[in-house]
Amino acid sequence: MADAARGKPMPHQGIFEPWTDPVAKPLIQFQNVTKRFGDFTAIDDLSIDIFEKEFFALLGPSGCGKTTLMRMLAGFEAPTTGTILLAGDDISPIPPNKRAVNMMFQSYALFPHLSVYDNIAFGLKREGMPKLDIHARVEEMLRLTRLERFARRKPHQISGGQRQRVALARSLAKAPKLLLLDEPLGALDKKLRQDTQFELMDIQEKTGTTFVIVTHDQEEAMTVASRVAVMDEGKLIQVSTPDVLYEDPRSVYVADFIGDVNLIEGKAKPSGDGIDLHWAEGQPVLHCKTAKPFGEGQTCHLAIRPEKIAIHSQEPEARNKLCGKILDIAYLGNISTYHVELPSGHVIKAQSANTRRIARRTFTWDDTVWLSWTDTAGVALER
Amino acid sequence: MARRFLILVPYLWLLALFLVPFLIVLKISLSDPEISIPPYTPTLDWREGWAGFTDFLSQLDFENFIFLTEDDLYWKAYLSSLQIAGISTVLTLLVGFPIAYGMARAAPDWRPTLLMLVILPFWTSFLIRVYSWIGILANEGYLNQFLLGIGVISDPLTILNTQTAVYIGIVYTYLPFMVLPIYSALEKMDDSLLEAGEDLGCSRLSAFWLITVPLSKAGIIAGCFLVFIPTLGEFVIPSLLGGSETLMIGKVLWEEFFNNRDWPVASAVAVILLLILIIPIILFQRNEQKQREAEGQ
Ligand SMILES: Nc1ncnc2c1ncn2[C@@H]1O[C@H](COP(=O)(O)OP(=O)(O)OP(=O)(O)O)[C@@H](O)[C@H]1O
Ligand SMILES: [Mg+2]
């Protein structure tokens, strides 16, 4: 099943972009929602629309309010101010057990007195589903999460990763309209995590469930999500599709949070179709194409991904080039990251694919090298 | 060597304080009453050696146990004690569970204080506390005065020296034994379990039955045994608060010992009581053991 999912185009690669459609009705709407605990503001005047069949990822540092957001959707916390609409209706009067929403808890919250099987069956039994159907559904969930062999065990008799899968299976079992997953895959090894990610995407495609998923793993957010929201201190910093978030971050915070990035701070000077960046004494001016208006002498951050910087042994023909010495090489198997120190003391990271065996590598420590990139490779950011 | 000695200590303790007294009681229960000091025969005379010992053994018999089956006072007293202990246990559970639940739900800052309040009565003598209930429940006691005062009743209620007074006394006395184990089970419970239950479609009430109650089961069982076991042999409460209709084996035992001075029959009553108690005590131990295993993870 996982392989089948891998071959399919993901929904957001096609025409699935309801957030660009002005007449599309969002499934969930947060309208100026604020949540305070005492005098601490956990969610700060947040507005967001999430559409049906979306796979919406929340990304942000610890304590930024991701779980709080989910708990408000599930009904365990009420917003201090603002409203949350589900399919157009205010959900505040609806108790958690009446919401067509299931949540997978960050702490799993498995029932310690029930077996794995009964944990998964719990929600189905409450629905009054016939016994045979429950059995079939639970078996299906056990297969999906590869827990068949542990069905009879109690939660304290299985490993942390297995517990996480039970929690996932339990929340999936009822096939809710909206599924909230709070770090569903954190405790799994990489292989199982990837398989489960594809399973989730597959389930999502088959059932049309809307997913809201919290993750600390930006790669995971990029893989599964139709859109990613980057949060900080209870606010949304940017909500975009993964590729836009990566290629066109709107702020230094987002650029830095998602993936690896070189940030070069300097003063902008409008020039032609973009800006020239004056950033260090004795270093060449860098040019970056941008549509954003920068004033003369305005502070500007150039964000450029390491994989967009080429590394050469000879001075290349390029718009932007810098010369420096290799300080460090991080070998990551398929790629290597070179840390190049410039005469000004700045360190720039450049990546290149390891197409050759390591013994025949072109560059080594203390080599003098040239770095280059095009004027569209970087993004100019105001802050 | 030192370690062996350490292990030996509790066994010696048990031997000296439980097994030896039990054997003495058992021996008395097999003897015959006599007007002498001590008031039974035979007594073992070491000076006569082996012959004296066999002679001593030959004089022991089960007469007293047979007597217990002949007079229906005894088995009625046993049954009535079991019934009173059973009903008291249920009543204590009904009163104790909400208290424990309330304590476990209280703000964490308050819990040590509440715990103190539950334990506080232990700091006064048990006897005094039971006596003070006489002052409360008597015909001209505080309760009747209060009820008459606010005009709920026009004639004083007769509570003292009835079965009701015995139940009140037992529930009051053994309440902490019920509350503490249930509280400790409930306090360990993670609130997110109830949220998960509600998330999966439980109402508050069904979440309580399906999650809270099973998770506090070990505490409930422990509390019930801790109330049931001592109540079964209870003597002070029925004699001070109960009337003539309150038949409890502890009271019978007392009367045999001190009023009839029939030590052998009294000992036989005690031995049977112990045998009856062994079953719930073993069950209690197994419950504790199971709980420890479950928590051992
Ligand atoms: N019940 C509460 N009372 C007081 N403060 C709370 C409560 N719940 C959450 N907070 C605070 O609100 C903030 C957001 O918490 P939240 O659990 O939503 O973070 P998170 O983004 O899920 O973090 P993590 O990634 O570590 O899980 C935190 O600073 C937290 O301390
Ligand atoms: Mg969280």
XYZ file of C-alpha atoms and ligand atoms in Angstrom:
712
model
C 0.000 0.000 0.000
C 2.788 2.343 0.857
C 4.412 1.828 -2.510
C 1.172 2.513 -4.312
C 0.845 5.784 -2.447
C 4.349 6.764 -3.303
C 3.650 6.483 -7.027
C 0.528 8.613 -6.935
C 0.564 12.338 -7.419
C -0.070 14.057 -4.144
C -3.280 16.034 -3.937
C -1.610 19.397 -3.707
C 0.481 18.747 -6.772
C -2.651 18.669 -8.859
C -5.506 21.083 -8.824
C -6.147 20.724 -5.072
C -5.725 24.308 -3.952
C -8.996 25.326 -2.313
C -7.279 28.133 -0.416
C -6.786 29.981 -3.712
C -10.447 29.533 -4.621
C -12.436 32.507 -3.342
C -15.756 30.608 -3.246
C -14.462 27.477 -1.479
C -15.942 27.075 2.017
C -13.367 26.260 4.660
C -14.063 23.309 6.968
C -12.442 24.997 9.932
C -12.229 28.704 10.521
C -10.385 30.299 13.376
C -11.578 33.883 13.675
C -9.354 36.078 15.809
C -8.934 33.347 18.365
C -7.002 34.191 21.519
C -6.351 31.741 24.314
C -4.957 32.860 27.638
C -3.924 30.768 30.609
C -4.012 33.250 33.451
C -2.029 36.170 32.101
C -0.048 33.984 29.699
C -1.175 34.230 26.089
C -0.795 30.843 24.424
C -2.666 31.732 21.203
C -2.575 35.331 20.118
C -5.351 36.667 17.852
C -5.019 33.850 15.367
C -7.097 33.529 12.217
C -6.812 30.640 9.824
C -8.918 28.719 7.309
C -8.448 24.995 6.849
C -10.247 23.309 3.988
C -11.854 19.941 3.632
C -9.477 17.125 2.621
C -6.464 19.204 3.522
C -3.432 17.773 5.192
C -2.545 20.732 7.317
C 0.727 20.712 9.226
C 1.563 22.878 12.223
C 5.218 23.536 12.665
C 6.853 25.562 15.363
C 9.170 25.528 18.339
C 8.200 23.863 21.596
C 5.621 25.826 23.549
C 4.380 27.924 20.620
C 0.790 26.772 21.070
C 0.352 23.872 18.646
C -1.218 21.514 21.164
C -3.392 24.319 22.514
C -4.718 24.964 19.018
C -5.619 21.291 18.642
C -7.212 21.076 22.057
C -9.490 23.950 21.117
C -10.532 22.087 17.982
C -11.160 18.893 19.934
C -13.143 20.800 22.529
C -10.955 20.502 25.621
C -10.210 24.211 25.773
C -12.467 27.098 24.915
C -11.022 30.190 23.237
C -10.742 33.168 25.565
C -11.938 35.393 22.721
C -12.790 34.753 19.080
C -14.729 31.939 17.458
C -13.966 28.637 15.827
C -16.297 27.510 13.066
C -16.597 23.944 11.855
C -18.377 23.712 8.522
C -19.716 27.200 9.121
C -21.100 26.581 12.623
C -19.662 27.835 15.879
C -18.394 24.749 17.685
C -18.080 26.240 21.161
C -21.389 24.796 22.470
C -20.616 21.281 21.204
C -18.959 19.011 23.798
C -15.931 16.940 22.746
C -17.863 13.663 22.577
C -20.311 15.135 20.073
C -17.684 16.550 17.715
C -16.852 14.631 14.555
C -13.246 15.169 15.507
C -10.743 12.683 16.863
C -7.449 13.570 18.399
C -4.308 11.628 18.851
C -2.766 12.886 22.078
C 0.847 13.924 22.302
C 1.048 11.838 25.481
C -0.895 9.015 23.709
C -3.378 8.774 26.631
C -3.833 5.037 26.140
C -6.156 3.348 28.611
C -3.791 1.337 30.828
C -6.474 -1.151 31.905
C -7.413 -2.107 28.351
C -5.528 -4.246 25.860
C -4.237 -2.789 22.628
C -7.246 -4.325 20.877
C -9.750 -2.820 23.313
C -8.039 0.548 23.188
C -8.563 0.646 19.441
C -12.111 -0.695 19.740
C -13.065 1.814 22.446
C -14.449 4.537 20.195
C -16.217 2.062 17.924
C -18.009 0.458 20.863
C -19.253 3.843 22.003
C -20.793 4.329 18.566
C -22.748 1.128 19.063
C -21.210 -0.476 16.009
C -22.084 -4.200 15.573
C -19.523 -6.558 17.105
C -18.425 -8.115 13.825
C -17.851 -4.737 12.215
C -15.840 -3.614 15.212
C -13.697 -6.695 14.941
C -13.071 -6.157 11.242
C -12.247 -2.495 11.760
C -9.880 -3.131 14.649
C -8.117 -5.878 12.712
C -7.703 -3.472 9.831
C -6.200 -0.836 12.101
C -3.888 -3.383 13.693
C -2.671 -4.430 10.268
C -2.167 -0.860 9.200
C -0.034 -0.040 12.203
C 1.619 -3.486 12.230
C 0.458 -4.275 15.703
C -1.282 -7.604 15.019
C 1.064 -9.472 17.317
C 0.479 -7.121 20.227
C -3.319 -6.992 20.173
C -3.680 -8.798 23.501
C -1.022 -6.861 25.379
C -1.612 -4.023 27.763
C -0.050 -0.631 26.949
C 2.645 -1.042 29.593
C 3.805 -4.250 27.939
C 4.797 -2.672 24.625
C 7.513 -0.267 23.504
C 7.216 3.491 23.146
C 6.955 3.377 19.371
C 4.341 0.655 19.554
C 2.342 2.733 21.997
C 2.461 5.634 19.604
C 1.083 3.393 16.881
C -1.733 2.232 19.145
C -2.649 5.863 19.792
C -2.612 6.511 16.065
C -4.716 3.423 15.332
C -7.212 4.384 18.010
C -7.728 7.862 16.569
C -7.964 6.551 13.005
C -10.431 3.784 13.871
C -13.544 5.969 13.903
C -12.669 7.487 10.516
C -13.648 10.977 11.705
C -14.240 13.954 9.471
C -11.378 15.776 11.082
C -8.375 14.073 12.566
C -5.957 15.884 14.845
C -2.578 14.256 15.189
C -0.251 15.692 17.799
C 3.221 14.503 16.852
C 1.974 11.152 15.613
C 5.237 9.724 14.406
C 7.938 11.181 16.631
C 8.882 7.933 18.344
C 9.151 5.833 15.197
C 12.330 4.957 13.378
C 12.897 6.648 10.061
C 11.801 3.771 7.860
C 8.587 3.125 9.764
C 7.939 6.837 9.944
C 8.164 7.229 6.198
C 5.949 4.221 5.616
C 3.398 5.556 8.062
C 3.517 8.980 6.453
C 2.579 7.434 3.149
C -0.096 5.365 4.852
C -1.565 8.525 6.296
C -1.562 10.198 2.913
C -3.169 7.108 1.465
C -5.887 7.046 4.133
C -6.445 10.697 3.544
C -6.914 10.182 -0.174
C -9.247 7.227 0.313
C -11.444 8.627 3.058
C -11.243 12.341 2.365
C -10.526 12.972 6.029
C -9.106 16.360 6.882
C -5.880 16.071 8.839
C -4.289 18.604 11.106
C -0.905 17.330 12.153
C 1.655 18.720 14.554
C 5.244 17.877 13.927
C 8.687 18.938 14.981
C 10.117 17.310 11.897
C 10.063 19.780 9.034
C 10.872 17.086 6.525
C 7.731 15.275 7.637
C 5.699 18.456 7.275
C 7.094 18.905 3.782
C 6.331 15.298 2.818
C 2.754 14.965 3.950
C 1.262 18.425 4.086
C -0.834 20.263 1.572
C -0.072 23.391 3.543
C 2.254 24.129 6.410
C 1.701 26.746 9.076
C 4.785 28.006 10.853
C 3.946 29.269 14.329
C 5.829 31.204 16.927
C 4.620 32.389 20.324
C 0.967 31.799 19.570
C 1.030 33.566 16.215
C 1.046 32.302 12.662
C 4.186 33.452 10.925
C 3.483 32.028 7.497
C 0.983 29.605 5.985
C 1.969 28.229 2.603
C 2.428 25.106 0.578
C 5.658 23.333 1.487
C 7.479 24.373 -1.687
C 6.586 28.040 -1.291
C 7.599 27.886 2.348
C 10.953 26.482 1.380
C 11.648 28.502 -1.749
C 9.952 31.742 -0.856
C 9.954 32.240 2.908
C 8.445 35.530 3.928
C 10.769 36.158 6.860
C 14.168 35.278 8.234
C 12.408 33.305 10.986
C 10.704 30.987 8.510
C 13.769 30.672 6.285
C 15.831 29.710 9.294
C 13.198 27.366 10.746
C 12.680 25.370 7.585
C 15.800 23.641 6.384
C 19.345 24.866 6.299
C 20.022 28.395 5.131
C 22.782 30.986 4.798
C 21.694 34.394 6.025
C 23.714 37.379 4.878
C 22.794 40.716 6.381
C 23.629 43.956 4.637
C 22.327 47.220 3.215
C 20.203 47.152 0.096
C 20.603 49.396 -2.905
C 17.986 49.140 -5.658
C 19.578 48.172 -8.932
C 17.843 47.063 -12.102
C 15.390 44.249 -11.486
C 16.438 43.741 -7.885
C 18.891 44.931 -5.302
C 22.602 45.053 -4.686
C 23.583 43.964 -1.245
C 26.508 45.722 0.419
C 27.344 43.437 3.253
C 31.023 43.467 4.210
C 34.108 45.596 3.740
C 36.232 44.318 0.881
C 33.706 41.728 -0.264
C 32.009 41.877 -3.634
C 28.489 43.277 -3.791
C 25.839 40.565 -4.145
C 22.934 40.903 -6.520
C 19.517 39.423 -5.926
C 16.416 39.618 -8.071
C 13.371 40.658 -6.120
C 10.026 42.302 -6.680
C 9.920 43.668 -3.151
C 10.654 47.370 -2.927
C 13.772 48.081 -0.856
C 14.817 51.586 -0.022
C 18.366 52.795 -0.459
C 20.394 51.708 2.567
C 17.557 49.587 4.015
C 18.642 46.567 6.061
C 18.218 43.416 4.025
C 18.817 39.734 4.697
C 19.781 37.520 1.838
C 18.632 33.968 2.496
C 20.186 31.352 0.330
C 19.988 27.566 0.632
C 23.299 25.672 0.682
C 22.259 23.392 -2.181
C 21.826 26.427 -4.426
C 25.478 27.418 -4.002
C 27.939 25.833 -6.375
C 31.518 25.171 -5.345
C 34.467 25.470 -7.755
C 38.221 25.175 -7.650
C 38.700 27.947 -10.263
C 37.083 31.350 -10.378
C 33.779 30.814 -12.244
C 31.824 33.071 -14.591
C 28.894 34.072 -12.375
C 26.889 37.038 -11.146
C 27.583 36.308 -7.486
C 30.844 34.751 -6.415
C 32.904 34.613 -3.251
C 36.292 33.143 -2.503
C 37.174 31.367 0.712
C 38.818 28.465 2.474
C 37.192 25.160 3.397
C 36.832 25.093 7.159
C 34.859 21.928 7.593
C 33.190 19.192 5.585
C 30.083 17.400 6.812
C 29.707 14.126 4.989
C 26.052 13.098 4.880
C 26.301 10.139 2.543
C 24.474 11.322 -0.519
C 25.623 14.918 -0.140
C 28.374 16.835 1.591
C 28.080 20.233 3.192
C 31.149 22.435 2.904
C 31.654 25.185 5.428
C 33.651 27.862 3.646
C 35.247 30.673 5.617
C 35.546 34.005 3.828
C 38.422 36.433 4.526
C 35.831 38.612 6.332
C 35.240 35.809 8.838
C 31.768 34.878 7.565
C 31.103 31.164 7.077
C 28.971 30.119 4.109
C 27.556 26.628 3.713
C 27.477 25.023 0.289
C 26.236 21.603 -0.616
C 27.126 19.313 -3.432
C 26.068 15.823 -4.345
C 28.613 13.094 -3.785
C 28.591 11.644 -7.252
C 32.057 10.181 -6.716
C 33.413 7.865 -4.059
C 34.766 9.674 -1.030
C 38.421 8.792 -1.732
C 38.232 10.687 -5.016
C 36.624 13.801 -3.608
C 37.649 16.993 -5.343
C 37.901 19.271 -2.310
C 39.452 18.816 1.052
C 40.167 20.815 4.198
C 41.957 24.158 3.786
C 41.490 24.201 -0.004
C 40.804 27.629 -1.429
C 37.544 27.467 -3.342
C 35.061 29.676 -5.137
C 31.361 29.807 -4.351
C 28.817 31.024 -6.859
C 25.085 31.378 -7.316
C 22.683 33.037 -9.667
C 20.752 36.188 -8.897
C 17.517 34.208 -8.536
C 18.907 31.620 -6.124
C 18.497 33.711 -2.994
C 15.600 35.539 -1.408
C 15.866 39.097 -0.139
C 14.059 39.538 3.170
C 13.320 42.663 5.133
C 13.310 40.947 8.502
C 25.771 -13.353 57.699
C 24.519 -9.866 58.425
C 22.105 -10.149 55.547
C 20.741 -13.449 56.781
C 20.204 -11.891 60.126
C 18.311 -9.015 58.531
C 16.010 -11.421 56.731
C 15.550 -13.335 59.951
C 14.309 -10.314 61.873
C 10.852 -10.055 60.305
C 10.387 -13.807 60.594
C 11.290 -13.770 64.254
C 8.915 -10.892 64.679
C 6.084 -12.825 63.033
C 6.925 -15.908 65.030
C 6.945 -14.102 68.355
C 3.987 -11.822 67.817
C 1.699 -13.844 65.629
C 2.427 -17.518 65.484
C 3.187 -18.105 69.160
C 0.111 -16.247 70.437
C -1.985 -18.068 67.857
C -0.696 -21.430 69.019
C -1.448 -20.494 72.601
C -5.012 -19.526 71.667
C -5.367 -22.704 69.624
C -4.193 -24.761 72.561
C -6.649 -23.074 74.939
C -9.467 -23.698 72.469
C -8.718 -27.405 72.697
C -8.750 -27.405 76.514
C -11.567 -27.725 79.071
C -12.741 -24.890 81.322
C -11.981 -25.132 85.027
C -12.340 -22.806 87.972
C -8.709 -22.097 88.629
C -5.921 -19.810 87.501
C -5.564 -20.041 84.532
C -9.195 -21.018 84.047
C -8.636 -24.067 81.857
C -7.066 -27.486 81.940
C -4.744 -29.202 81.109
C -1.621 -27.138 81.537
C 1.674 -28.464 80.376
C 3.991 -29.502 83.185
C 7.566 -29.748 81.875
C 8.814 -31.529 85.006
C 7.006 -34.729 84.130
C 8.953 -35.103 80.893
C 7.700 -37.057 77.868
C 4.979 -38.924 79.744
C 3.578 -35.636 80.981
C 3.564 -34.283 77.394
C 1.647 -37.257 75.942
C -0.730 -37.112 78.871
C -1.213 -33.394 78.140
C -1.907 -34.062 74.436
C -4.406 -36.803 75.206
C -6.473 -34.381 77.262
C -6.938 -31.966 74.317
C -10.118 -32.351 72.255
C -12.463 -30.532 69.880
C -15.335 -30.361 72.351
C -15.511 -26.575 72.247
C -15.711 -26.465 68.463
C -18.490 -29.031 68.543
C -20.221 -26.896 71.151
C -20.066 -23.894 68.813
C -22.046 -25.818 66.209
C -24.638 -26.928 68.737
C -25.619 -23.538 70.091
C -27.040 -21.471 67.224
C -25.983 -18.250 68.964
C -22.517 -18.661 67.535
C -23.155 -19.258 63.883
C -25.850 -16.593 63.980
C -23.286 -14.202 65.407
C -20.805 -15.123 62.689
C -23.390 -14.635 59.968
C -24.634 -11.402 61.447
C -21.035 -10.131 61.708
C -20.420 -11.011 58.076
C -23.595 -9.195 57.144
C -22.791 -6.113 59.203
C -19.225 -6.060 57.893
C -20.488 -6.446 54.326
C -23.099 -3.715 54.593
C -20.665 -1.399 56.396
C -18.087 -1.943 53.674
C -20.575 -0.976 50.979
C -21.699 2.069 52.983
C -18.116 3.137 53.605
C -17.396 2.769 49.888
C -20.432 4.885 49.017
C -19.306 7.624 51.378
C -15.563 7.209 50.798
C -15.414 7.148 47.010
C -16.887 10.619 46.486
C -14.563 11.980 49.165
C -11.514 10.388 47.535
C -12.702 11.553 44.122
C -13.190 15.089 45.345
C -9.737 15.082 46.912
C -8.099 13.793 43.747
C -9.872 16.449 41.676
C -9.031 19.276 44.060
C -6.323 21.752 43.126
C -2.908 20.199 43.821
C -2.138 22.862 46.419
C -5.075 21.714 48.499
C -4.456 17.997 48.398
C -1.962 17.728 51.282
C -4.360 19.707 53.483
C -7.301 17.493 52.580
C -5.189 14.415 53.188
C -4.311 15.773 56.622
C -7.986 16.290 57.402
C -8.715 12.655 56.564
C -5.901 11.401 58.772
C -6.503 13.898 61.578
C -9.021 11.770 63.600
C -6.299 9.143 64.116
C -4.604 11.560 66.466
C -7.303 11.174 69.103
C -8.103 7.945 70.860
C -10.441 5.679 68.974
C -12.387 4.987 72.160
C -12.968 8.670 72.840
C -14.152 9.220 69.305
C -16.679 6.397 69.589
C -17.820 7.709 72.966
C -18.401 11.130 71.508
C -20.814 9.570 69.017
C -22.931 8.583 72.023
C -23.129 12.277 72.824
C -24.188 13.029 69.271
C -26.664 10.208 68.704
C -28.338 9.949 72.120
C -31.997 10.877 72.504
C -31.048 14.169 74.065
C -27.824 14.313 72.018
C -26.641 17.062 69.704
C -28.203 15.605 66.566
C -31.681 15.378 68.075
C -31.352 18.788 69.671
C -30.377 20.252 66.346
C -33.187 18.554 64.430
C -35.727 19.531 67.062
C -34.330 23.035 67.063
C -34.821 23.596 63.339
C -38.197 21.871 63.547
C -37.622 18.948 61.203
C -38.849 16.510 63.845
C -41.133 16.898 66.821
C -39.999 13.803 68.751
C -36.379 12.769 69.227
C -35.153 9.997 66.953
C -33.938 6.823 68.568
C -30.606 6.164 66.927
C -28.320 5.187 69.758
C -28.340 1.495 70.628
C -29.681 0.532 67.218
C -28.122 -1.056 64.185
C -28.054 2.395 62.529
C -25.755 3.711 65.230
C -23.424 0.755 64.668
C -23.260 1.496 60.945
C -22.659 5.181 61.594
C -19.862 4.308 64.002
C -18.215 1.832 61.644
C -18.437 4.066 58.580
C -17.029 6.950 60.579
C -14.186 4.950 62.080
C -13.055 3.106 58.980
C -13.617 5.867 56.427
C -9.921 6.817 56.178
C -9.034 3.204 55.354
C -11.377 3.445 52.390
C -10.516 6.960 51.294
C -6.737 6.685 51.304
C -6.227 3.737 48.902
C -8.906 5.032 46.516
C -7.420 8.508 46.620
C -3.962 7.199 45.852
C -5.323 5.267 42.856
C -7.311 8.230 41.549
C -4.538 10.694 42.086
C -2.198 8.700 39.862
C -4.726 8.770 37.054
C -3.877 10.954 34.091
C -6.636 13.453 33.244
C -5.901 13.120 29.570
C -7.381 9.605 29.754
C -10.782 11.111 30.457
C -10.270 13.568 27.625
C -9.357 10.689 25.338
C -12.501 8.890 26.467
C -14.659 11.895 25.698
C -12.878 12.397 22.411
C -13.830 8.851 21.454
C -17.491 9.479 22.186
C -18.007 8.883 25.922
C -20.253 11.120 27.940
C -18.829 12.346 31.242
C -20.744 9.640 33.063
C -19.703 6.769 30.835
C -16.105 7.980 30.940
C -16.379 7.731 34.707
C -17.657 4.132 34.546
C -15.368 2.977 31.778
C -12.163 4.717 32.797
C -12.152 6.186 36.304
C -13.754 3.226 38.049
C -11.651 0.469 36.422
C -8.498 2.483 37.048
C -9.309 2.887 40.720
C -10.402 -0.738 41.044
C -7.295 -1.820 42.923
C -7.782 1.043 45.380
C -11.462 0.199 45.813
C -10.676 -3.454 46.490
C -7.911 -2.585 48.935
C -10.170 -0.123 50.745
C -13.003 -2.660 50.976
C -10.749 -5.272 52.530
C -9.215 -2.763 54.894
C -12.728 -1.984 56.131
C -14.200 -5.477 55.956
C -11.440 -7.343 57.781
C -11.321 -5.317 61.013
C -15.087 -4.748 61.003
C -15.779 -8.459 61.060
C -14.238 -8.808 64.514
C -15.270 -5.351 65.712
C -16.173 -5.220 69.377
C -15.979 -1.666 70.685
C -18.419 -0.043 68.255
C -21.253 -2.590 68.624
C -20.920 -2.661 72.396
C -20.893 1.118 72.808
C -23.306 2.179 70.083
C -25.305 -0.984 69.362
C -28.269 -2.348 71.232
C -29.305 -5.815 72.259
C -30.302 -6.728 68.710
C -26.774 -6.115 67.408
C -25.212 -9.519 67.338
C -21.535 -9.507 66.468
C -18.968 -12.163 67.016
C -16.553 -9.738 68.648
C -19.124 -9.001 71.303
C -19.803 -12.730 71.842
C -16.090 -13.306 72.192
C -15.820 -10.606 74.828
C -18.730 -11.989 76.778
C -17.303 -15.499 76.731
C -13.990 -14.253 77.989
C -14.966 -11.722 80.600
C -18.545 -12.486 81.611
C -18.544 -16.301 81.398
C -14.817 -16.652 81.952
C -14.985 -19.567 79.559
C -11.585 -19.158 77.954
C -11.629 -22.364 75.908
C -14.950 -21.535 74.145
C -13.835 -17.930 73.641
C -10.603 -19.181 72.098
C -12.517 -21.517 69.823
C -14.647 -18.552 68.690
C -11.449 -16.603 67.997
C -9.860 -19.440 66.026
C -12.923 -19.763 63.781
C -12.977 -15.991 63.285
C -9.372 -16.124 62.195
C -10.112 -18.936 59.769
C -12.947 -16.896 58.274
C -10.658 -13.893 57.978
C -7.873 -15.780 56.244
C -9.839 -15.888 52.986
C -10.305 -12.117 52.612
C -6.759 -11.499 53.870
C -5.301 -13.756 51.183
C -7.497 -12.106 48.550
C -6.336 -8.719 49.782
C -2.692 -9.727 49.534
C -3.219 -10.979 46.004
C -4.865 -7.719 45.010
C -1.895 -5.791 46.388
C 0.512 -8.077 44.601
C -1.312 -7.687 41.308
C -1.327 -3.951 41.667
C 2.393 -3.872 42.362
C 2.984 -5.940 39.251
C 0.820 -3.639 37.144
C 2.698 -0.619 38.418
C 6.068 -2.273 38.006
C 5.635 -1.919 34.236
N -3.292 24.389 31.087
C -2.310 25.285 30.917
N -2.066 26.201 31.867
C -1.097 27.124 31.710
N -0.291 27.214 30.624
C -0.482 26.327 29.647
C -1.488 25.304 29.747
N -1.439 24.575 28.615
C -0.443 25.088 27.870
N 0.132 26.154 28.482
C 1.207 26.981 27.952
O 0.856 27.394 26.669
C 1.957 27.347 25.793
C 1.645 26.521 24.576
O 1.510 25.173 24.975
P 1.317 24.027 23.935
O 1.137 22.779 24.694
O 0.232 24.404 22.998
O 2.713 24.005 23.198
P 3.181 23.145 21.937
O 3.345 24.078 20.799
O 2.266 21.996 21.748
O 4.613 22.644 22.421
P 5.327 21.239 22.202
O 5.857 21.266 20.831
O 6.408 21.244 23.228
O 4.315 20.180 22.435
C 3.125 26.813 26.595
O 3.960 27.872 26.960
C 2.483 26.198 27.813
O 3.312 26.325 28.933
Mg 2.449 19.982 22.082
